[in-house]
Amino acid sequence: MNTSVALLQSSQVGLHKSLMVGMGYSVNVGNNVTFSVGKTMKENTGQTAVYSAGEHLELCCGKARLVLTKDGSIFLNGTHIHLEGESDVNGDSPVINWNCGATQLYRMRLCRKIYPPECRICGQF
């Protein structure tokens, strides 16, 4: 079966909708996709899940935020950040700065460069 719609298609389901595909499923959208879920959204992948974005990727929950940018920067923001490794927690870099304000300066430069006039990462500008 092939369905072609020229302008607009809408459907409403009162209670439950299910879709089962035997081998593959592909969706191609020209501009934007929005999902709105009232309570819980779950995704299960048997082997590998890959999420890719051209400019930046954000994962947000309340005041916690993880942002990956195309230049390789990673921002982890939250009211409390806990790192726990059952065996090891490793960090390697030519320079490691703690409590020096460097994250604030870099974040402000990044916001001005990538996200004018408002910056979703730091809530400034």
Tab-separated table of C-alpha atoms in Angstrom:
chain	number	residue	atom	x	y	z
A	1	MET	CA	0.000	0.000	0.000
A	2	ASN	CA	1.284	3.466	-0.877
A	3	THR	CA	-0.323	6.659	0.445
A	4	SER	CA	0.556	10.060	-0.997
A	5	VAL	CA	-0.742	13.241	0.661
A	6	ALA	CA	-0.187	16.614	-1.038
A	7	LEU	CA	-0.522	19.031	1.905
A	8	LEU	CA	-1.755	17.836	5.292
A	9	GLN	CA	-2.622	14.563	6.976
A	10	SER	CA	-3.922	14.168	10.498
A	11	SER	CA	-5.177	11.238	12.521
A	12	GLN	CA	-6.684	10.918	15.985
A	13	VAL	CA	-6.822	7.749	18.038
A	14	GLY	CA	-9.021	7.654	21.120
A	15	LEU	CA	-7.256	5.058	23.274
A	16	HIS	CA	-4.253	3.217	21.816
A	17	LYS	CA	-2.227	3.028	18.601
A	18	SER	CA	0.337	0.363	17.797
A	19	LEU	CA	2.678	-0.048	14.827
A	20	MET	CA	4.684	-3.163	14.032
A	21	VAL	CA	7.213	-3.250	11.194
A	22	GLY	CA	8.935	-6.481	10.175
A	23	MET	CA	12.408	-5.273	9.133
A	24	GLY	CA	13.020	-1.526	8.812
A	25	TYR	CA	11.318	1.789	9.482
A	26	SER	CA	12.469	5.158	8.172
A	27	VAL	CA	11.135	8.684	8.685
A	28	ASN	CA	12.407	11.706	6.756
A	29	VAL	CA	11.148	15.160	7.795
A	30	GLY	CA	12.114	18.364	5.971
A	31	ASN	CA	12.252	20.735	8.975
A	32	ASN	CA	11.027	19.958	12.496
A	33	VAL	CA	9.719	17.030	14.540
A	34	THR	CA	8.044	17.444	17.920
A	35	PHE	CA	6.973	14.722	20.331
A	36	SER	CA	4.891	15.591	23.366
A	37	VAL	CA	4.330	12.875	25.954
A	38	GLY	CA	2.141	13.352	29.017
A	39	LYS	CA	4.002	11.013	31.393
A	40	THR	CA	6.712	8.568	30.333
A	41	MET	CA	8.675	8.016	27.126
A	42	LYS	CA	10.809	4.903	26.738
A	43	GLU	CA	13.110	3.806	23.948
A	44	ASN	CA	14.707	0.378	23.815
A	45	THR	CA	17.484	-0.556	21.415
A	46	GLY	CA	18.811	-4.097	21.174
A	47	GLN	CA	22.403	-3.130	20.352
A	48	THR	CA	23.451	0.452	19.586
A	49	ALA	CA	21.596	3.771	19.835
A	50	VAL	CA	23.155	6.793	18.100
A	51	TYR	CA	21.908	10.363	18.437
A	52	SER	CA	23.523	12.918	16.151
A	53	ALA	CA	23.112	16.693	15.810
A	54	GLY	CA	24.739	19.217	13.476
A	55	GLU	CA	25.248	22.118	15.927
A	56	HIS	CA	24.636	20.912	19.474
A	57	LEU	CA	22.847	18.185	21.400
A	58	GLU	CA	21.114	18.912	24.719
A	59	LEU	CA	19.802	16.625	27.425
A	60	CYS	CA	17.851	18.589	30.050
A	61	CYS	CA	15.920	17.767	33.202
A	62	GLY	CA	14.986	20.631	35.531
A	63	LYS	CA	18.203	22.459	36.471
A	64	ALA	CA	20.449	19.668	35.117
A	65	ARG	CA	21.841	19.920	31.595
A	66	LEU	CA	24.310	18.065	29.390
A	67	VAL	CA	25.303	19.843	26.167
A	68	LEU	CA	27.550	18.521	23.395
A	69	THR	CA	28.684	21.037	20.754
A	70	LYS	CA	30.020	20.493	17.244
A	71	ASP	CA	33.453	21.889	18.206
A	72	GLY	CA	33.872	19.029	20.709
A	73	SER	CA	32.971	20.952	23.871
A	74	ILE	CA	30.978	19.173	26.564
A	75	PHE	CA	29.046	21.109	29.206
A	76	LEU	CA	27.705	19.347	32.297
A	77	ASN	CA	25.676	21.674	34.515
A	78	GLY	CA	23.658	20.895	37.621
A	79	THR	CA	23.071	21.889	41.211
A	80	HIS	CA	25.044	18.824	42.379
A	81	ILE	CA	27.317	16.696	40.182
A	82	HIS	CA	28.326	13.264	41.439
A	83	LEU	CA	30.978	11.095	39.779
A	84	GLU	CA	31.310	7.523	40.964
A	85	GLY	CA	33.371	4.743	39.516
A	86	GLU	CA	33.245	1.237	40.943
A	87	SER	CA	36.805	0.730	39.758
A	88	ASP	CA	38.243	4.027	38.438
A	89	VAL	CA	37.448	7.626	37.556
A	90	ASN	CA	40.060	8.853	35.070
A	91	GLY	CA	40.690	12.286	33.598
A	92	ASP	CA	43.456	13.205	31.184
A	93	SER	CA	44.312	16.630	29.825
A	94	PRO	CA	47.420	18.798	29.455
A	95	VAL	CA	45.775	21.246	31.894
A	96	ILE	CA	43.060	20.536	34.469
A	97	ASN	CA	41.551	23.625	36.117
A	98	TRP	CA	39.410	23.349	39.262
A	99	ASN	CA	37.501	26.276	40.817
A	100	CYS	CA	39.187	28.908	38.650
A	101	GLY	CA	36.167	30.379	36.819
A	102	ALA	CA	37.355	29.081	33.433
A	103	THR	CA	34.018	27.420	32.673
A	104	GLN	CA	32.161	30.716	33.052
A	105	LEU	CA	34.501	32.555	30.678
A	106	TYR	CA	34.412	29.811	28.044
A	107	ARG	CA	30.642	29.457	28.310
A	108	MET	CA	30.108	33.196	27.785
A	109	ARG	CA	32.395	33.181	24.717
A	110	LEU	CA	30.601	30.131	23.321
A	111	CYS	CA	27.184	31.709	23.881
A	112	ARG	CA	28.163	34.896	22.052
A	113	LYS	CA	29.710	32.940	19.181
A	114	ILE	CA	27.110	30.231	18.577
A	115	TYR	CA	23.820	31.260	20.178
A	116	PRO	CA	23.154	35.022	19.852
A	117	PRO	CA	21.016	36.788	20.972
A	118	GLU	CA	19.999	34.309	23.692
A	119	CYS	CA	21.945	31.371	25.007
A	120	ARG	CA	20.125	28.225	26.057
A	121	ILE	CA	23.229	26.836	27.759
A	122	CYS	CA	23.852	29.538	30.341
A	123	GLY	CA	20.540	31.423	30.351
A	124	GLN	CA	22.350	34.702	29.751
A	125	PHE	CA	22.319	37.237	26.888
